[in-house]
PDB file of C-alpha atoms and ligand atoms in Angstrom:
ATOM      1  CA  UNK U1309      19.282   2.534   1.254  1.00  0.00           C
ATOM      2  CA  UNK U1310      19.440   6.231   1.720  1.00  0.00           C
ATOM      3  CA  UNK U1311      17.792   8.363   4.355  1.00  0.00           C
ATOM      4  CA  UNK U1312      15.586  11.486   3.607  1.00  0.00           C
ATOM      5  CA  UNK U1313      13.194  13.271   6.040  1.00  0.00           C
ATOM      6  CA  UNK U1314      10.134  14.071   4.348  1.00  0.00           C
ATOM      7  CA  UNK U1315       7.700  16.318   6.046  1.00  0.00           C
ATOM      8  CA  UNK U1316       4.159  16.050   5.663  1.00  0.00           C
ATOM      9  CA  UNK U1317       1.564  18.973   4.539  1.00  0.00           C
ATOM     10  CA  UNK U1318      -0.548  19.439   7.658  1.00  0.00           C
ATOM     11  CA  UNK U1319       1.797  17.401  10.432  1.00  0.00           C
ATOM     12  CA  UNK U1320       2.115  20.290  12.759  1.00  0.00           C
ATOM     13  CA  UNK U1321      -1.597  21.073  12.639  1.00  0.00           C
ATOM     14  CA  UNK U1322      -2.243  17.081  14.040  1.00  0.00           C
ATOM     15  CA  UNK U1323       1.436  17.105  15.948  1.00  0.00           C
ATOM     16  CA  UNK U1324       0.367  14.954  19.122  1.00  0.00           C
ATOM     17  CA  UNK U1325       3.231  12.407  20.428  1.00  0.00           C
ATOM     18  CA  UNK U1326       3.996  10.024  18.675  1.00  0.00           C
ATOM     19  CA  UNK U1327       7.366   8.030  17.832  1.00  0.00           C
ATOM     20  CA  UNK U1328       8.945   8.667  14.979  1.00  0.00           C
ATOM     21  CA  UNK U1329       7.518   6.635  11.891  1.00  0.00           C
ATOM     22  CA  UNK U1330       9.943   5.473   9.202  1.00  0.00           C
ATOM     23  CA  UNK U1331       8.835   4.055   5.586  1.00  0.00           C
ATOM     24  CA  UNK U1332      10.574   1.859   3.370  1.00  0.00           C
ATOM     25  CA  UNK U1333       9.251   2.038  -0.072  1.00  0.00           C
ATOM     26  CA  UNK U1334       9.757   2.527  -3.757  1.00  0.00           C
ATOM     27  CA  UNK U1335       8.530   5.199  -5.484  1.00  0.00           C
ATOM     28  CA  UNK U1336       6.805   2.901  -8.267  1.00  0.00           C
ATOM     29  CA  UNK U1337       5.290   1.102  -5.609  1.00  0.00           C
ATOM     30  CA  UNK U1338       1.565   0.850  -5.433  1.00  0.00           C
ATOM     31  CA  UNK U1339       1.286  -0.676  -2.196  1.00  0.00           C
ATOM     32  CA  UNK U1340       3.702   1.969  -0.681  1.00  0.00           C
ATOM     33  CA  UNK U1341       1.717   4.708  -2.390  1.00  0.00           C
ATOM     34  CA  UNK U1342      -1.109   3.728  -0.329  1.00  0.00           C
ATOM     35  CA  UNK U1343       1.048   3.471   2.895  1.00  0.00           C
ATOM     36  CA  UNK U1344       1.897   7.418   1.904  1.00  0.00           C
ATOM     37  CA  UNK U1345      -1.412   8.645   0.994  1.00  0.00           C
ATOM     38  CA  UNK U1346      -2.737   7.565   4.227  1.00  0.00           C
ATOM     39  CA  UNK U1347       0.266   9.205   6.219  1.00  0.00           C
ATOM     40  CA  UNK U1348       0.180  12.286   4.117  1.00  0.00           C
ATOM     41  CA  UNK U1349      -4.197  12.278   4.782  1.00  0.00           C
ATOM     42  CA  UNK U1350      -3.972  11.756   8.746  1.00  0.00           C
ATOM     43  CA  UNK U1351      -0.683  14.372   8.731  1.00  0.00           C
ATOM     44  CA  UNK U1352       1.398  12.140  10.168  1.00  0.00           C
ATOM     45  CA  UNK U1353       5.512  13.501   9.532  1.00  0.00           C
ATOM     46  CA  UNK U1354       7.836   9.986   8.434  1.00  0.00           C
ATOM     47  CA  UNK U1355      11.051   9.140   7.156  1.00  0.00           C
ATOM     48  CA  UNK U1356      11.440   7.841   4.200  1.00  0.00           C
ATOM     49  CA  UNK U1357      13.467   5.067   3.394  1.00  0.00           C
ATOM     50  CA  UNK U1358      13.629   4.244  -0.325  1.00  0.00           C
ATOM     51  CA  UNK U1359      14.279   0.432  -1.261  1.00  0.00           C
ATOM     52  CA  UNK U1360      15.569   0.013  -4.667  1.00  0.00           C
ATOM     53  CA  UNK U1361      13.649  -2.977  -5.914  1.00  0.00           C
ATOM     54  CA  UNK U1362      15.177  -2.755  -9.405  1.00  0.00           C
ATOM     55  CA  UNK U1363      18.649  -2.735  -7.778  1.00  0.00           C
ATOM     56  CA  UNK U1364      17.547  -5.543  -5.435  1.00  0.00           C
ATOM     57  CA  UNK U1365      17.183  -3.892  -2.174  1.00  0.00           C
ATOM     58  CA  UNK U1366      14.613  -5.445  -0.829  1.00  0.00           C
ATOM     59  CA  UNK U1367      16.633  -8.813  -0.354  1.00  0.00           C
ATOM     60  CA  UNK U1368      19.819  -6.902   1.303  1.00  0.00           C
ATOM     61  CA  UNK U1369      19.927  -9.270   5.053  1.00  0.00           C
ATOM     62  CA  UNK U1370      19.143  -6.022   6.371  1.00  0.00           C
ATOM     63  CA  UNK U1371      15.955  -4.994   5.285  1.00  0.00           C
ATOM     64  CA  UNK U1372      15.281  -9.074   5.240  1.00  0.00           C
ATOM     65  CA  UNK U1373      15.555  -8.822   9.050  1.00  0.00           C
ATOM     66  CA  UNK U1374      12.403  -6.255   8.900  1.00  0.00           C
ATOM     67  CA  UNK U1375      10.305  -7.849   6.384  1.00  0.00           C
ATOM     68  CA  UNK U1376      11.601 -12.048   5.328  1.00  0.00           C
ATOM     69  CA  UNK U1377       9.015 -11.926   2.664  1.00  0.00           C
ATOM     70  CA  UNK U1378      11.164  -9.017   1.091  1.00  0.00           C
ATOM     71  CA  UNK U1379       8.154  -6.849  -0.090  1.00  0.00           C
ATOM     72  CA  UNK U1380       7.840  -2.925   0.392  1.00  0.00           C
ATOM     73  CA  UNK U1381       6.291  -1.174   1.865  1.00  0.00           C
ATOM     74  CA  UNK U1382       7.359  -1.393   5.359  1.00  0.00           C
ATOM     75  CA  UNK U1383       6.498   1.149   8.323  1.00  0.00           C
ATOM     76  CA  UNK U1384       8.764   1.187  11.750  1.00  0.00           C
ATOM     77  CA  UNK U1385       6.852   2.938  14.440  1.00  0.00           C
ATOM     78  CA  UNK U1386       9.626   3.233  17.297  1.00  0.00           C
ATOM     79  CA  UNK U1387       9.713  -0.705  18.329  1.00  0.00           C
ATOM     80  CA  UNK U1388       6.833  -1.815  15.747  1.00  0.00           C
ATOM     81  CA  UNK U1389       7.776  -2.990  12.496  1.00  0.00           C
ATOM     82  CA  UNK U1390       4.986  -4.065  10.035  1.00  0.00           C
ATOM     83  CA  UNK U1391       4.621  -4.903   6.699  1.00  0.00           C
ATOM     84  CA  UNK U1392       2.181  -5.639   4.271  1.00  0.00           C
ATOM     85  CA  UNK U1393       0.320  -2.518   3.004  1.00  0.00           C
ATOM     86  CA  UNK U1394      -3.461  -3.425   4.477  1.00  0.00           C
ATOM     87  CA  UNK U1395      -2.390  -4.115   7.629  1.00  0.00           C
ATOM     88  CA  UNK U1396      -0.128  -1.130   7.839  1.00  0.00           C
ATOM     89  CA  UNK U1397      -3.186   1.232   6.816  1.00  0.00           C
ATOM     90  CA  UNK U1398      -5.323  -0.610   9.680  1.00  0.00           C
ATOM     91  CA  UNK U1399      -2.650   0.098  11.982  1.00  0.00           C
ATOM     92  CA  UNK U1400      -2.497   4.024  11.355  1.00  0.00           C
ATOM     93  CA  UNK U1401      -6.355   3.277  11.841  1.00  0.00           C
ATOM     94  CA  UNK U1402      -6.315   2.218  15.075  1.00  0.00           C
ATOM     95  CA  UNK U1403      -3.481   4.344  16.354  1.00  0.00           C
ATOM     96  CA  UNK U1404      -3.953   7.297  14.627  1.00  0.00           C
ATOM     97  CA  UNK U1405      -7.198   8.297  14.329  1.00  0.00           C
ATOM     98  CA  UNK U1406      -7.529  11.436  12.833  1.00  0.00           C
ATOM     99  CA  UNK U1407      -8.570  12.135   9.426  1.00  0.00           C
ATOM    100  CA  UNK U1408     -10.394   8.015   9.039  1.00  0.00           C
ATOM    101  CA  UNK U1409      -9.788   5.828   6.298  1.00  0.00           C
ATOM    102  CA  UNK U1410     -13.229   3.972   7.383  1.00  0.00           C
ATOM    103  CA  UNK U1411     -16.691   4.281   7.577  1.00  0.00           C
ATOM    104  CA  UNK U1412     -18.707   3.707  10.604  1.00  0.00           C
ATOM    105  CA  UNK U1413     -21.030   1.827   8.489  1.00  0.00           C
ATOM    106  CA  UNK U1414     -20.282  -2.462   9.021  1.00  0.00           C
ATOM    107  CA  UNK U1415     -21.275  -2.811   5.476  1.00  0.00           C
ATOM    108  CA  UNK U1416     -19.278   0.140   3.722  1.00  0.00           C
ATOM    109  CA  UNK U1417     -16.721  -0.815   6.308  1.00  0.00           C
ATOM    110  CA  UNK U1418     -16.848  -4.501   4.800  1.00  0.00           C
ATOM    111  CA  UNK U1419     -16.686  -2.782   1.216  1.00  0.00           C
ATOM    112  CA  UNK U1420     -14.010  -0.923   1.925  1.00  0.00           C
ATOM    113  CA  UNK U1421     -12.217  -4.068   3.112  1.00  0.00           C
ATOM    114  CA  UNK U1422     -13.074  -6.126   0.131  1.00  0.00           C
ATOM    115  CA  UNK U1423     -11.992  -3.166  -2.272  1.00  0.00           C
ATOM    116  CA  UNK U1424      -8.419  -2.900  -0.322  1.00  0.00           C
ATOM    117  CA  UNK U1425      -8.112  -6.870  -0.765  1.00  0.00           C
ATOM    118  CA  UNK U1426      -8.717  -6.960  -4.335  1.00  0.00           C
ATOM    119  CA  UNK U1427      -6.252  -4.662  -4.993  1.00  0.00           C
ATOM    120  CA  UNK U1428      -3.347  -6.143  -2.655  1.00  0.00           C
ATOM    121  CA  UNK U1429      -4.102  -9.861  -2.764  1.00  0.00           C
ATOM    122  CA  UNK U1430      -5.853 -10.723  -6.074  1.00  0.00           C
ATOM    123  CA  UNK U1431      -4.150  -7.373  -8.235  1.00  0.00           C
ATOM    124  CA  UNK U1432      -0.875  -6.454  -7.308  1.00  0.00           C
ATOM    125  CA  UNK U1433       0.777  -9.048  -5.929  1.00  0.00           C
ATOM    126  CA  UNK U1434       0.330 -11.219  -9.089  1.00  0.00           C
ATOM    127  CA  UNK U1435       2.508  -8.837 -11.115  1.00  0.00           C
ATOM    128  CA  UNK U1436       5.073  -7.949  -9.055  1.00  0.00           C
ATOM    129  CA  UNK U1437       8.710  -7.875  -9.670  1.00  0.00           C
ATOM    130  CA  UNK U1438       9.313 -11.061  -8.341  1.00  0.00           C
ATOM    131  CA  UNK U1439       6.981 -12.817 -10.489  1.00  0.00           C
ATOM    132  CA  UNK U1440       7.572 -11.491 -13.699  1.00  0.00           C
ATOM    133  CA  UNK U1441      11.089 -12.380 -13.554  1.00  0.00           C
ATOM    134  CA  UNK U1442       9.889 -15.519 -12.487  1.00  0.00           C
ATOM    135  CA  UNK U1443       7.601 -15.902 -15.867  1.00  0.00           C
ATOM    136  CA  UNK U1444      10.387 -14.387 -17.746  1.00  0.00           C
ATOM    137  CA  UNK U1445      12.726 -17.104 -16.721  1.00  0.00           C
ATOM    138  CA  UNK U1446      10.528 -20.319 -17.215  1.00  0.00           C
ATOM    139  CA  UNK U1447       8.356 -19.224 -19.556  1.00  0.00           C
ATOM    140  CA  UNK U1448       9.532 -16.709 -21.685  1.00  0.00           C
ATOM    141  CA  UNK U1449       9.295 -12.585 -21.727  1.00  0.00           C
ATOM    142  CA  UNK U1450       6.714 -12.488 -24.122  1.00  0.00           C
ATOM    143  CA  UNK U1451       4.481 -13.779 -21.530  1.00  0.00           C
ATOM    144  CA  UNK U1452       4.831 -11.198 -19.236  1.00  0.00           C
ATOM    145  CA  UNK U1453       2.806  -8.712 -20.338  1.00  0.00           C
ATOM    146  CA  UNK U1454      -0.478 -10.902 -21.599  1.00  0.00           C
ATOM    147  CA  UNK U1455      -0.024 -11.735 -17.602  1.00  0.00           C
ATOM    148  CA  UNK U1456      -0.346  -8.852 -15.854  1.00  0.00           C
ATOM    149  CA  UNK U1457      -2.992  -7.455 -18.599  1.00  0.00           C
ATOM    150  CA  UNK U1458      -4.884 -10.454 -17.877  1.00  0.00           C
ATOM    151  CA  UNK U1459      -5.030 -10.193 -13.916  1.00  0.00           C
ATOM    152  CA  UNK U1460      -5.314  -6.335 -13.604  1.00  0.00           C
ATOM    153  CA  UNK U1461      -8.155  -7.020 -16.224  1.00  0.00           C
ATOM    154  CA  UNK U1462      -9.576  -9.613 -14.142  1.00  0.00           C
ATOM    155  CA  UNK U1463      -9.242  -7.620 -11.232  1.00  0.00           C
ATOM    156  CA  UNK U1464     -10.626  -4.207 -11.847  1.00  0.00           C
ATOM    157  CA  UNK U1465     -13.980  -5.967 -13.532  1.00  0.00           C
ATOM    158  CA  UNK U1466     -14.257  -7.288 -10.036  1.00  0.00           C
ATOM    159  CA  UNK U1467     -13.819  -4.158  -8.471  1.00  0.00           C
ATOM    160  CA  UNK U1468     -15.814  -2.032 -11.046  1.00  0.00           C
ATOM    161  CA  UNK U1469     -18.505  -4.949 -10.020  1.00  0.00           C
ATOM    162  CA  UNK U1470     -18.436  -4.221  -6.513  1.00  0.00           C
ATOM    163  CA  UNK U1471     -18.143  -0.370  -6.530  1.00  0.00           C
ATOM    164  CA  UNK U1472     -20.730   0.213  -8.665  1.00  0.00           C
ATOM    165  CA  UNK U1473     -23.729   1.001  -5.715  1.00  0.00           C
ATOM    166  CA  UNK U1474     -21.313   2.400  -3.155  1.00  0.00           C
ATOM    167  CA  UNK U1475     -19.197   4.644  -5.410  1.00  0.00           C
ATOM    168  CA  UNK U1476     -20.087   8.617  -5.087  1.00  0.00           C
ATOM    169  CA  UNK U1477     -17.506  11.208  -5.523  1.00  0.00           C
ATOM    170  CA  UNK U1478     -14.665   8.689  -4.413  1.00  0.00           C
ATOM    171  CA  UNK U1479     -14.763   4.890  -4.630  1.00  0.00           C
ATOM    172  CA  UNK U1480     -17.153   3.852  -1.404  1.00  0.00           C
ATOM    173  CA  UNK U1481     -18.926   7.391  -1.287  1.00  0.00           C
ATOM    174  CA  UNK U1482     -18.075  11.239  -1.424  1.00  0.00           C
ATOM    175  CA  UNK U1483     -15.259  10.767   1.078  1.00  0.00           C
ATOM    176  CA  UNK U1484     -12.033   9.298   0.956  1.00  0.00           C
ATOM    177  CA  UNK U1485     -11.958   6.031   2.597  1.00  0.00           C
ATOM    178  CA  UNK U1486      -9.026   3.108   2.134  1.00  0.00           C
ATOM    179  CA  UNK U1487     -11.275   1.876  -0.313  1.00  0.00           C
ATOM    180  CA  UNK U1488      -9.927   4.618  -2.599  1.00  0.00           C
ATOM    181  CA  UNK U1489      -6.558   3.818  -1.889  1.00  0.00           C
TER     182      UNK U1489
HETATM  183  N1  GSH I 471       0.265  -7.450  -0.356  1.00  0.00           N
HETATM  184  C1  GSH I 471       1.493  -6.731  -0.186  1.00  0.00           C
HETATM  185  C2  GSH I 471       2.294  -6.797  -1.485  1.00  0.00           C
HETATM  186  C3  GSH I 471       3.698  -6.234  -1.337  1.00  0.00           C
HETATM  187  C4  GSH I 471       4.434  -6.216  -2.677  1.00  0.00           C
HETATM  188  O1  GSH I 471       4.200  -7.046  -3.564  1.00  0.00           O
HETATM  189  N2  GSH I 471       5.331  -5.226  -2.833  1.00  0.00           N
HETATM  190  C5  GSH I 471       6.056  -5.070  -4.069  1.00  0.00           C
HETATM  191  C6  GSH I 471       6.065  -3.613  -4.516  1.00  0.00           C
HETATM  192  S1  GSH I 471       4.414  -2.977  -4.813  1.00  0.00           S
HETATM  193  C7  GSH I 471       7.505  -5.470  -3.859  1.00  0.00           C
HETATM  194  O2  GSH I 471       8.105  -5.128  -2.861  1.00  0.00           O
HETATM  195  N3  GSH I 471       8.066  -6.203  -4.822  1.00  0.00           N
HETATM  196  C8  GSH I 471       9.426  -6.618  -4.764  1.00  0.00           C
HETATM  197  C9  GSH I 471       9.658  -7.861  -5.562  1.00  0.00           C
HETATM  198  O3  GSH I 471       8.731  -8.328  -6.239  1.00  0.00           O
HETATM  199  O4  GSH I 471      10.798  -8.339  -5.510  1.00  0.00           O
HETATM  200  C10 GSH I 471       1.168  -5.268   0.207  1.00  0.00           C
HETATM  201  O5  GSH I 471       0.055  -4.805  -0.101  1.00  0.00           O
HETATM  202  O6  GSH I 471       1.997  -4.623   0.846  1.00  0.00           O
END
């Protein structure tokens, strides 16, 4: 895993102190392109630690000890580790305030909640990596791609559903929110 320092559009306009954040991701990632949109939209500088997933990376014992599930993204804020994209974009929330990915509203907050879940628990993760080579080893490769056209299908109509009297410019409204994400 290789090390580059990747600095951020406006960081030095929001530069309070802060530890250093470190990302592990992929570049095809959509989970860790969420992770890096919100860092890039609150300024926040980060390292950035690319996992290979096609060269297996993410089960090296090393970046195992960070994440045992063996998923990017993962974001290391001095002695915080955390995975899982949602929960890493609450935690910028929370800590990092600047520039919100929510609403104050409790029901566009709950929309913007729902819209983050579909995507990370009932889109992506049932096409990732790990699956399809699970398909393509006890069912067949053919079946791969009827899969994932079938969930993302099955997942956007949801999502189209639920956007459709909150949208405005951007997906809950006209301003970015981690609906959008
Ligand atoms: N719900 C998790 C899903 C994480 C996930 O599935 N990550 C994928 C990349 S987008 C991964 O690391 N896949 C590696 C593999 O399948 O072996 C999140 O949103 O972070």
């Amino acid at each position: 895993m290789a090390s580059a320092s990747v600095v951020v559009g406006e960081a030095e306009a929001h530069s309070h102190s802060h530890n250093k954040l470190t990302l592990y991701s992929y570049w095809k990632s959509s989970c860790s392109f969420r992770v890096r949109i919100a860092l890039n939209f609150k300024g926040l500088k980060y390292d950035y630690k690319p996992v290979n997933l096609l060269k297996g990376e993410q089960s090296h014992p090393e970046f195992l000890q960070l994440n045992p599930v063996g998923f990017v993204p993962v974001l290391v804020d001095g002695p915080v580790v955390i995975s899982d994209s949602f929960a890493i974009l609450m935690y910028l929330e929370d800590k990092y305030p600047q520039q919100p990915l929510l609403p104050t509203d409790i029901h566009k907050r709950a929309i913007n909640f729902q819209a983050v879940s579909i995507v990370s628990s009932s889109i992506q993760p049932l096409h990732n990596l790990n699956l399809l080579k699970y398909i393509e080893g006890k069912v067949g490769p053919d079946e791969k791609l009827p899969w994932v056209q079938s969930v993302i299908r099955k997942g956007f109509t949801a999502l189209e559903k639920l956007l459709k009297e909150h949208t405005g410019r951007y997906a809950t409204g006209d301003e970015v929110f981690m609906g959008y994400l």
